[in-house]
C-alpha cells in the first residue's frame, strides 16, 4: 500500500523541553501526542508509545512537523529540522528492528545526491575536473639543461654557444677597460661594498627565522586533524591571519633595520616564496582534512544503513525506509539540488547503478515523499560507497607511497623535505631521482656564481652611474618637470644593460639555482620554464617564463576564486593578474622605496593586449605577436626603472 504523507501542525504550542504538543491533521483528527521530557521525545497514541528519540541539549525541533502513516498502527517521524549548529539527534524506533542515526550532517547525503546528478551531466558534457589535482609532476629537464636530449639536439644549439662566447668576450673588454682606467680588472666596487658592508650576519639569521617559522602551518594542520579546529570554519582564517603577520613582520623588519636594497630584496623574495609554500601546504592539506572527515562520516552512515538493512529478517520495512528517505532529503532541501559541486571521477559500483537510472529513481522517490523500496536502499548504499571511493582516490591523489598519503604526510620530516623543493605547489608525492650527480652540482654552482659576477660587472659599469646621476638631479633641487626632460636619455642609457640583466637574472634563477636545488633534493621535475621566448602574447609569457609561480596562481588563485567566490573565468583571470601586479609593485617598492604604481599599471595594461592576441586577425600573425612581445620585454624594464628613478 502506497504511503500517504499528511502535514500536521503543533496546536498553538512551542515545542520546548518538558512540554507536550498535540499533533492533529487538517481534518481535526488527533494522530497522537508528541511528548518532550528533558532529553527524550516520544510519540504516543492509543496503542502506546510508537516512537522514541533522544534529543541533545542544543538540538531544536522546527514547529512544522510532518509524520507519515504507513499503516493504521504505526506512525513515523518523517522530518526533523535540526539547527545546523546543534549536535546530532538519535532516534530509535521502539516497535521495529534496527536503528538509524539522524544528525545535522544529513545535509551531506543531500549534497551527495545533488552532486551525483550534476556529475552525470558533467560526464556527458566531458567537463569533469578533479580539484587540487589539475597539476601533474613528471620527470623532465629544463630547455637549456645539457641533460635535456631535445636541447642538445636542437638546430639552434649553436646560438646558445655563441651567446655565452659573446658574454665572455664582453667581459674581457670590460676587464681591459677597467685595467686601463683603474689599474684592476674589476673596476669600482660600490655595489659590492653596499651589499656586504653591513648586517650580512643579521640578514642570515633573519632568513633562518623566516624559514623555520613556516613550521607553524604544520602545527595548525595537526590541530585540524586532531579535531581542535575545523578547516572550513576557523582553520583557513587562522592560516590567512598568520600569513599576513608573517609577511608584514619580515618586510617591516627590513625597513626597521634600514637595510640596503640588496638585503631587503633578498628577504622579500624569499618571504614571498615561503608564503606561497605555506599557503599551498595549508590549503591543500586543509582540503584533504575536510575530505578525510567527510569519509569518516560516510563510513559511519554506511554502517548504520547496513545495520538498518539487516535489522529485520524480512528486510527493510516501509517505515524504516521512509525515515531514511526523509531524513536524508528533508522537505526544505528536496528542490535545492543545485548545491556547490566537487567534481570527482564518476564510477560504476559493481552490482549497482550509481550513474544512471538508479540515481534518478532515488531522487524522484525521495522528492515525491514515497517510501524507499529495497532497491532504492541498495542504490543509496551504492552512492555512498561510490562517494567513499571517490574521496579515497582524491586523498591518495597520485601518491604511490601509503606513508605519504593524508594524514600520514603530516610529519615534520615530510614538511622539512617540502620546504627546500624547487616548487611552491604542495603535492603528496613528487617524482624523484635516485642519486645526486655531484659533477652537475658543481657545474650549476659555478654557473650561478659566474653569472652573478657578470651581472654585478654590468650593473656597476652601465647601470649604477645612471642611477647616481638621477639621484643627484633630485639632490640638486631639480623639479619633476625638469627631470622628466631627461627621461628619454635615461631610458636609452638603461635599455640594453637592463635587457641583458633581465635575461641573466632569469637564467641564474630558473636554470641555475632551481636546477641546483632540484639536484640536491632529488627533485626530478625540472619543468621550471617553457619556451617563453617564442611567446606571441603576454598571457603565454606569464604561463611559460615562471612555471612554479604560474602553477601556484593557477591552483590557488584562479581555480580557487572560481570555486570559492563563483567568479567567471574572465573575472578570475582579472583577479589573478591584479594580485600578481600588486606583488610586483611590492617588489618595486622594496627596490626604490617608492609607491608609484607604474609596474602595476603596465601589467594590467597587458590585459587588452591579451584580448588583441586572441583575435582571429592576430592569431594568423604569430610573427607580429612575437615582435610585439619582444618589444615589450626589451623596452619595459628600462621605461619602468627610469620612471621610478626620475619621479
C-alpha positions as a printed Julia matrix, in Angstrom:
647×3 Matrix{Float64}:
  0.0     0.0     0.0
  1.41    3.37   -1.02
  2.25    5.66    1.86
  0.49    9.0     2.2
  2.03   11.97    3.92
 -0.14   14.29    5.98
  1.16   17.62    7.3
  0.49   18.12   11.0
  0.72   21.38   12.89
  1.51   21.94   16.55
 -1.54   23.13   18.44
 -0.55   26.67   19.45
  2.37   25.43   21.5
  6.09   25.83   21.07
  7.97   22.6    21.35
 10.06   23.19   24.42
 11.71   20.94   26.96
  9.22   19.38   29.43
  6.23   20.27   27.23
  3.68   18.23   25.35
  2.44   19.04   21.86
 -0.73   17.76   20.34
 -0.49   16.67   16.72
 -3.62   16.99   14.65
 -4.35   16.72   10.95
 -6.19   19.19    8.77
 -9.48   17.4     9.45
 -9.01   17.82   13.16
 -8.36   14.16   13.85
 -5.74   13.56   16.51
 -2.85   11.39   15.45
 -1.26   11.25   18.84
  0.83   13.37   21.14
  4.49   14.26   20.82
  5.89   14.4    24.33
  9.19   16.13   25.08
 10.58   15.45   28.54
 14.15   16.51   29.3
 16.26   14.69   26.71
 13.62   12.32   25.37
 10.96   12.75   22.73
  8.2    10.15   22.42
  5.18    9.84   20.18
  2.16    8.39   21.9
 -1.1     7.03   20.52
 -3.94    4.95   21.78
 -1.84    1.83   21.28
  1.05    3.1    23.4
  4.45    4.54   22.63
  5.27    4.06   18.96
  8.38    6.2    18.58
 11.07    7.41   20.96
 14.15    9.53   20.49
 16.95   11.25   22.35
 17.44   14.99   21.91
 20.73   16.62   22.75
 20.74   19.89   24.69
 21.03   22.31   21.77
 19.04   20.42   19.16
 15.98   22.34   18.04
 12.85   20.93   16.52
 11.07   23.03   13.96
  7.45   23.75   14.77
  6.33   22.36   11.41
  6.46   18.6    11.94
  5.33   16.05    9.4
  4.5    12.47   10.22
  3.68    9.68    7.82
  1.13    6.93    8.32
  2.19    3.74    6.57
 -0.44    1.64    8.3
 -3.19    2.24   10.9
 -0.99    1.1    13.77
  2.32    2.84   13.06
  3.44    6.42   12.79
  6.94    7.55   11.82
  8.52   10.97   12.19
  9.47   11.78    8.62
 11.33   15.03    9.1
 13.19   16.67   11.95
 14.69   20.05   11.17
 17.7    20.44   13.38
 19.7    23.58   13.93
 22.88   23.47   11.88
 24.88   24.36   14.93
 23.31   21.67   17.06
 24.85   18.25   17.69
 23.26   15.03   16.4
 19.8    13.73   17.32
 19.44    9.98   17.69
 16.05    8.4    17.03
 15.2     4.83   17.92
 12.08    3.01   16.75
 10.61    1.12   19.63
  8.32   -1.11   17.58
 10.68   -2.03   14.78
 14.01   -3.71   14.33
 17.13   -1.68   13.61
 18.29    1.8    14.38
 19.03    4.89   12.3
 21.01    7.94   13.3
 19.78   11.36   12.23
 22.19   14.25   12.64
 22.84   17.75   11.46
 25.27   16.45    8.85
 22.46   14.71    6.95
 22.94   17.64    4.6
 25.96   15.64    3.49
 23.76   12.97    1.92
 21.62   15.6     0.25
 24.78   17.11   -1.17
 25.89   13.7    -2.42
 22.6    13.08   -4.21
 22.77   16.53   -5.77
 26.35   16.15   -6.92
 25.74   12.68   -8.34
 23.1    14.19  -10.59
 25.43   17.04  -11.5
 28.29   14.61  -12.03
 26.26   12.74  -14.63
 25.73   15.97  -16.57
 29.4    16.87  -16.35
 30.4    13.4   -17.52
 28.09   13.72  -20.5
 29.5    17.15  -21.32
 33.07   15.98  -20.59
 33.69   18.89  -18.22
 34.68   16.95  -15.11
 37.76   18.29  -13.32
 39.3    16.99  -10.15
 40.06   19.89   -7.77
 43.61   20.2    -6.41
 44.68   17.53   -8.93
 44.97   19.68  -12.02
 48.79   19.64  -11.87
 50.89   16.68  -12.87
 54.53   16.49  -11.83
 56.66   14.39  -14.19
 60.35   13.76  -14.68
 61.65   16.37  -17.13
 64.52   18.77  -17.76
 64.74   22.49  -18.47
 65.18   23.59  -22.07
 68.79   24.81  -21.7
 69.98   21.96  -19.49
 72.66   19.77  -21.01
 70.82   16.68  -19.71
 67.87   17.53  -21.95
 68.18   15.45  -25.17
 65.87   17.83  -27.04
 68.08   20.81  -26.17
 71.32   19.09  -27.11
 69.87   18.09  -30.49
 68.27   21.46  -31.23
 69.24   23.1   -34.54
 69.59   26.36  -32.58
 72.12   24.95  -30.11
 74.91   26.88  -31.81
 73.24   30.18  -30.95
 73.43   29.17  -27.3
 77.19   28.67  -27.64
 77.53   31.96  -29.5
 75.65   33.86  -26.77
 77.93   32.74  -23.96
 81.04   33.23  -26.08
 79.86   36.79  -26.74
 79.33   37.34  -23.0
 82.86   36.11  -22.32
 84.42   38.46  -24.89
 82.3    41.29  -23.49
 83.78   40.64  -20.03
 87.28   40.62  -21.5
 86.61   44.03  -23.0
 85.3    45.39  -19.66
 88.3    43.95  -17.8
 90.67   45.67  -20.23
 88.86   49.0   -19.83
 88.95   48.72  -16.03
 92.65   47.88  -16.08
 93.39   50.93  -18.18
 91.19   53.25  -16.1
 91.55   51.94  -12.54
 94.55   49.62  -12.55
 92.49   46.46  -11.83
 90.23   44.28  -13.93
 87.18   44.6   -11.62
 86.99   48.38  -11.58
 84.96   50.23   -8.93
 83.2    48.14   -6.3
 80.49   50.43   -4.85
 77.76   47.84   -5.37
 79.71   45.04   -3.67
 80.53   47.3    -0.74
 76.85   48.26   -0.46
 75.75   44.6    -0.43
 78.33   43.24    2.0
 79.29   46.23    4.1
 76.7    45.9     6.87
 74.41   43.43    8.67
 75.04   40.43    6.44
 75.05   38.21    9.53
 71.78   39.73   10.78
 70.24   39.12    7.36
 71.36   35.48    7.51
 69.82   34.97   10.96
 66.62   36.65    9.74
 66.47   34.24    6.83
 66.87   31.25    9.16
 63.99   32.51   11.32
 61.96   33.18    8.15
 62.32   29.57    7.03
 61.95   27.87   10.42
 58.79   29.79   11.37
 56.94   28.18    8.47
 56.51   25.1    10.67
 53.54   26.82   12.33
 51.34   25.82    9.4
 52.19   22.16   10.15
 51.1    22.72   13.77
 47.83   24.18   12.5
 47.17   21.15   10.3
 47.89   18.86   13.25
 45.29   20.75   15.26
 42.78   20.38   12.43
 43.44   16.64   12.19
 43.03   16.24   15.96
 39.63   17.9    15.77
 40.52   21.02   17.74
 39.73   23.15   14.68
 37.61   22.83   11.57
 39.45   23.91    8.46
 36.35   25.26    6.69
 35.23   27.22    9.75
 38.24   28.69   11.51
 41.33   26.91   10.18
 41.63   28.83    6.91
 41.02   32.13    8.72
 43.84   31.43   11.18
 46.13   30.48    8.29
 45.43   33.71    6.41
 45.93   35.8     9.55
 49.26   34.06   10.13
 50.34   34.69    6.53
 49.54   38.4     6.9
 51.54   38.59   10.14
 54.35   36.61    8.5
 54.96   38.87    5.52
 54.26   42.04    7.49
 56.8    41.11   10.16
 59.72   40.36    7.85
 59.09   43.23    5.46
 58.7    45.56    8.44
 61.92   44.19    9.95
 63.89   45.06    6.81
 62.5    48.61    6.95
 63.29   48.91   10.65
 66.9    47.84   10.09
 67.32   50.34    7.22
 68.8    47.65    5.03
 70.1    48.44    1.54
 68.02   47.36   -1.43
 70.01   44.11   -1.85
 69.21   42.86    1.67
 65.56   43.95    1.52
 65.08   42.46   -1.94
 66.52   39.09   -0.9
 64.38   38.86    2.24
 61.22   39.95    0.41
 61.65   37.44   -2.42
 62.43   34.6    -0.02
 59.49   35.64    2.18
 57.13   35.54   -0.81
 58.4    32.08   -1.78
 57.91   30.75    1.75
 54.5    32.41    1.91
 53.35   30.6    -1.24
 54.74   27.32    0.05
 52.86   27.69    3.34
 49.64   28.66    1.6
 49.76   25.69   -0.75
 50.67   23.27    2.05
 47.96   24.54    4.38
 45.1    24.84    1.9
 45.79   21.52    0.18
 46.02   19.65    3.47
 43.03   21.6     4.77
 41.06   20.43    1.75
 42.19   16.86    2.43
 41.2    17.17    6.09
 37.62   18.02    5.09
 37.58   15.04    2.73
 39.01   12.81    5.45
 36.3    13.9     7.91
 33.64   13.5     5.23
 34.85    9.97    4.51
 34.67    9.02    8.19
 31.09   10.33    8.47
 30.03    8.49    5.32
 31.58    5.25    6.54
 29.58    5.57    9.74
 26.39    6.26    7.78
 27.09    3.25    5.59
 27.49    1.16    8.7
 24.19    2.47   10.06
 22.44    1.69    6.79
 23.84   -1.83    6.91
 22.52   -2.35   10.42
 19.16   -0.96    9.41
 19.03   -3.24    6.38
 19.99   -6.32    8.38
 17.93   -5.5    11.47
 14.8    -7.25   10.24
 14.68  -10.83    8.92
 12.13   -9.61    6.38
 14.41   -6.85    5.06
 13.92   -3.13    5.44
 10.4    -2.16    6.41
  8.48    0.59    4.72
  8.52    2.69    7.88
 12.28    2.47    8.18
 12.72    3.29    4.5
 10.56    6.37    4.89
 12.58    7.51    7.87
 15.79    7.08    5.88
 14.41    8.91    2.86
 13.02   11.89    4.69
 15.98   12.32    6.97
 18.43   12.23    4.08
 16.47   14.7     1.96
 14.14   16.9     4.0
 11.27   18.99    2.71
 13.2    22.23    2.53
 16.03   20.67    0.56
 14.15   18.49   -1.91
 14.2    21.18   -4.55
 17.63   22.55   -3.69
 19.63   20.27   -5.97
 21.97   22.92   -7.34
 24.45   22.98   -4.49
 28.18   23.56   -4.8
 29.72   20.6    -6.59
 33.06   18.96   -6.14
 33.77   17.16   -9.37
 35.15   13.69   -8.84
 35.56   10.8   -11.2
 32.25    9.1   -11.87
 32.32    5.38  -11.44
 30.05    2.37  -11.5
 29.99    0.24   -8.39
 29.78   -3.44   -9.18
 26.25   -4.69   -8.96
 24.75   -1.21   -8.51
 23.63    1.53  -10.83
 25.11    4.72   -9.45
 25.36    6.78  -12.61
 22.14    6.2   -14.5
 18.53    5.49  -13.76
 19.34    4.44  -10.18
 20.19    7.97   -9.06
 17.28    9.48  -10.96
 14.9     6.93   -9.45
 16.2     7.53   -5.95
 15.98   11.32   -6.24
 12.5    11.1    -7.72
 11.34    8.77   -4.96
 12.68   10.99   -2.22
 11.28   14.19   -3.75
  7.86   12.61   -4.11
  7.78   11.6    -0.45
  7.15    7.95   -1.33
  8.6     5.1     0.65
 12.01    3.81   -0.38
 11.94    0.33   -1.81
 14.72   -2.2    -1.12
 16.34   -1.41   -4.49
 16.35    2.28   -3.54
 18.17    1.42   -0.33
 20.7    -0.51   -2.42
 21.14    2.48   -4.72
 21.67    4.76   -1.72
 24.28    2.41   -0.3
 25.97    2.21   -3.7
 26.04    6.01   -3.97
 27.64    6.34   -0.55
 30.16    3.61   -1.39
 30.95    5.37   -4.68
 31.42    8.66   -2.84
 33.75    7.0    -0.33
 35.78    5.51   -3.18
 35.97    8.9    -4.9
 37.1    10.58   -1.67
 39.69    7.88   -1.08
 41.0     8.37   -4.6
 41.38   12.09   -4.02
 43.01   11.5    -0.64
 45.54    9.25   -2.32
 45.88   11.6    -5.33
 48.74   10.24   -7.42
 50.64    9.09   -4.35
 52.02    5.55   -4.59
 53.54    5.51   -1.1
 50.94    4.99    1.64
 53.23    6.68    4.2
 52.87    9.94    2.26
 49.09    9.85    1.94
 46.9    12.01    4.15
 47.07   12.09    7.17
 50.37   10.19    7.29
 52.03   13.07    5.44
 51.55   15.48    8.37
 55.02   14.92    9.81
 57.97   17.2    10.45
 60.1    15.06    8.13
 57.68   15.42    5.23
 57.38   19.19    5.8
 61.15   19.63    6.05
 61.58   17.81    2.74
 58.96   20.0     1.03
 60.4    23.38    2.08
 63.65   23.2     0.01
 61.94   21.66   -3.03
 62.05   23.99   -6.08
 58.27   24.3    -6.21
 55.65   26.39   -4.42
 52.8    23.93   -5.01
 52.36   21.15   -2.45
 51.68   17.59   -3.53
 51.68   14.37   -1.55
 54.38   12.91   -3.77
 56.78   14.23   -6.39
 58.87   12.39   -8.98
 62.33   11.79   -7.52
 65.68   10.73   -8.88
 67.77    8.03   -7.31
 71.08    9.81   -6.72
 72.83   13.17   -6.78
 75.16   13.97   -9.66
 77.83   15.96   -7.84
 79.53   16.96  -11.08
 76.23   18.54  -12.13
 76.0    20.28   -8.74
 79.48   21.75   -9.26
 78.55   22.83  -12.79
 75.39   24.66  -11.7
 77.12   26.21   -8.67
 79.9    27.58  -10.89
 77.32   28.86  -13.39
 75.39   30.6   -10.61
 78.5    32.31   -9.26
 79.81   33.21  -12.72
 76.56   34.74  -13.96
 76.19   36.77  -10.77
 79.69   38.17  -11.33
 78.7    39.14  -14.87
 75.53   40.81  -13.59
 77.49   42.76  -10.99
 80.0    43.99  -13.57
 77.23   45.13  -15.94
 75.37   46.85  -13.12
 78.48   48.57  -11.83
 79.61   49.74  -15.27
 76.4    50.68  -17.06
 73.52   50.95  -14.56
 74.96   52.36  -11.33
 76.29   55.59  -12.93
 72.85   56.32  -14.42
 71.17   55.72  -11.06
 73.66   58.04   -9.33
 73.01   60.77  -11.9
 69.23   60.65  -11.29
 69.78   60.82   -7.53
 72.0    63.89   -7.98
 69.24   65.53  -10.04
 66.87   65.29   -7.09
 69.56   66.4    -4.61
 70.31   69.41   -6.8
 66.73   70.59   -6.4
 65.58   69.96   -9.97
 61.8    69.87  -10.3
 59.96   66.8   -11.54
 59.28   68.56  -14.84
 62.98   69.29  -15.35
 63.9    65.74  -14.51
 61.27   64.37  -16.9
 63.09   66.17  -19.7
 65.97   63.8   -19.03
 63.7    60.74  -19.08
 64.27   59.76  -22.78
 68.05   59.8   -22.29
 67.84   57.73  -19.11
 65.65   55.18  -20.93
 68.17   54.93  -23.79
 71.13   54.58  -21.41
 69.43   51.75  -19.49
 67.84   49.98  -22.47
 70.46   47.35  -23.35
 72.02   46.92  -19.87
 68.66   46.21  -18.23
 67.63   43.88  -21.03
 70.8    41.84  -20.51
 70.35   41.94  -16.73
 66.75   40.78  -17.13
 67.8    37.79  -19.23
 70.72   36.87  -16.98
 68.62   37.2   -13.81
 66.02   34.87  -15.3
 68.72   32.38  -16.31
 70.53   32.36  -12.97
 67.32   31.75  -11.01
 65.25   29.46  -13.22
 68.01   27.44  -14.86
 70.9    27.54  -12.38
 69.56   27.93   -8.85
 66.37   25.88   -9.28
 68.22   23.07  -11.08
 70.84   23.13   -8.32
 68.14   22.82   -5.64
 66.41   20.09   -7.63
 69.61   18.07   -7.87
 70.4    18.42   -4.16
 66.85   17.38   -3.15
 66.48   14.54   -5.7
 63.64   16.51   -7.31
 63.08   15.11  -10.82
 60.53   17.56  -12.26
 62.67   20.31  -13.77
 59.88   21.98  -15.75
 60.68   25.41  -14.31
 60.02   27.21  -17.58
 58.91   26.61  -21.13
 59.84   28.29  -24.42
 58.67   31.74  -23.35
 60.93   33.41  -25.94
 58.51   32.19  -28.63
 55.51   33.83  -26.94
 53.01   35.6   -29.17
 51.06   37.12  -26.27
 51.75   38.24  -22.74
 49.47   35.65  -21.17
 51.54   32.94  -22.86
 54.67   34.6   -21.48
 53.12   34.69  -18.0
 52.47   30.94  -18.21
 55.86   29.92  -19.57
 58.61   32.08  -18.08
 57.96   31.11  -14.43
 56.16   27.78  -14.25
 56.35   27.28  -10.46
 54.58   30.57   -9.69
 52.18   30.1   -12.61
 51.16   26.72  -11.18
 50.58   28.33   -7.79
 48.42   31.1    -9.26
 46.53   28.6   -11.4
 45.63   26.37   -8.47
 45.32   28.71   -5.51
 44.13   31.94   -7.12
 42.46   31.27  -10.47
 40.72   27.96   -9.73
 40.12   28.8    -6.07
 38.43   32.11   -6.93
 36.11   30.26   -9.3
 35.29   27.56   -6.74
 35.07   29.72   -3.6
 33.73   33.01   -4.93
 31.95   31.66   -8.03
 33.77   34.09  -10.31
 33.56   33.71  -14.05
 36.72   32.73  -15.91
 37.38   36.3   -17.17
 36.83   37.69  -13.67
 39.12   35.03  -12.18
 41.81   35.9   -14.73
 41.44   39.59  -13.86
 41.76   38.8   -10.14
 44.88   36.7   -10.81
 46.5    39.44  -12.89
 45.64   42.05  -10.25
 47.14   40.02   -7.39
 50.29   39.41   -9.44
 50.5    43.12  -10.24
 50.19   44.04   -6.55
 53.03   41.68   -5.61
 55.25   43.04   -8.38
 54.53   46.58   -7.18
 55.59   45.5    -3.68
 58.9    44.34   -5.17
 59.37   47.74   -6.86
 58.67   49.46   -3.53
 61.37   47.3    -1.97
 63.88   48.37   -4.63
 63.07   52.08   -4.85
 61.23   52.75   -1.56
 58.53   54.47   -3.63
 54.92   53.6    -4.34
 54.12   54.85   -7.81
 52.05   52.06   -9.37
 53.85   52.19  -12.72
 54.57   48.47  -12.85
 51.11   47.53  -11.64
 49.53   49.79  -14.24
 51.65   48.44  -17.09
 50.97   44.87  -16.04
 47.23   45.48  -16.03
 47.54   47.1   -19.47
 48.66   43.69  -20.72
 45.05   42.51  -20.48
 43.88   44.46  -23.57
 46.92   43.13  -25.42
 45.95   39.61  -24.36
 42.48   40.19  -25.78
 44.01   41.53  -29.0
 46.28   38.49  -29.3
 43.24   36.19  -29.14
 41.53   37.81  -32.11
 41.45   35.89  -35.36
 43.49   38.57  -37.1
 46.39   38.29  -34.6
 46.26   34.52  -34.36
 47.11   34.41  -38.05
 50.11   36.7   -37.5
 52.26   34.95  -34.92
 55.43   36.69  -36.05
 53.84   40.08  -35.36
 52.72   38.82  -31.94
 56.27   37.72  -31.12
 57.66   41.09  -32.26
 55.2    42.96  -30.0
 56.13   40.66  -27.13
 59.87   41.19  -27.54
 59.47   44.94  -27.95
 57.74   44.99  -24.55
 60.38   42.78  -22.93
 63.24   44.93  -24.23
 61.8    48.37  -23.52
 59.68   47.59  -20.44
 62.43   47.29  -17.76
 64.18   50.44  -18.96
 61.0    52.52  -19.07
 59.84   51.33  -15.65
 63.16   51.84  -13.86
 63.58   55.27  -15.46
 60.13   56.36  -14.28
 60.79   55.18  -10.71
 64.21   56.89  -10.69
 63.08   60.19  -12.2
 59.84   60.63  -10.24
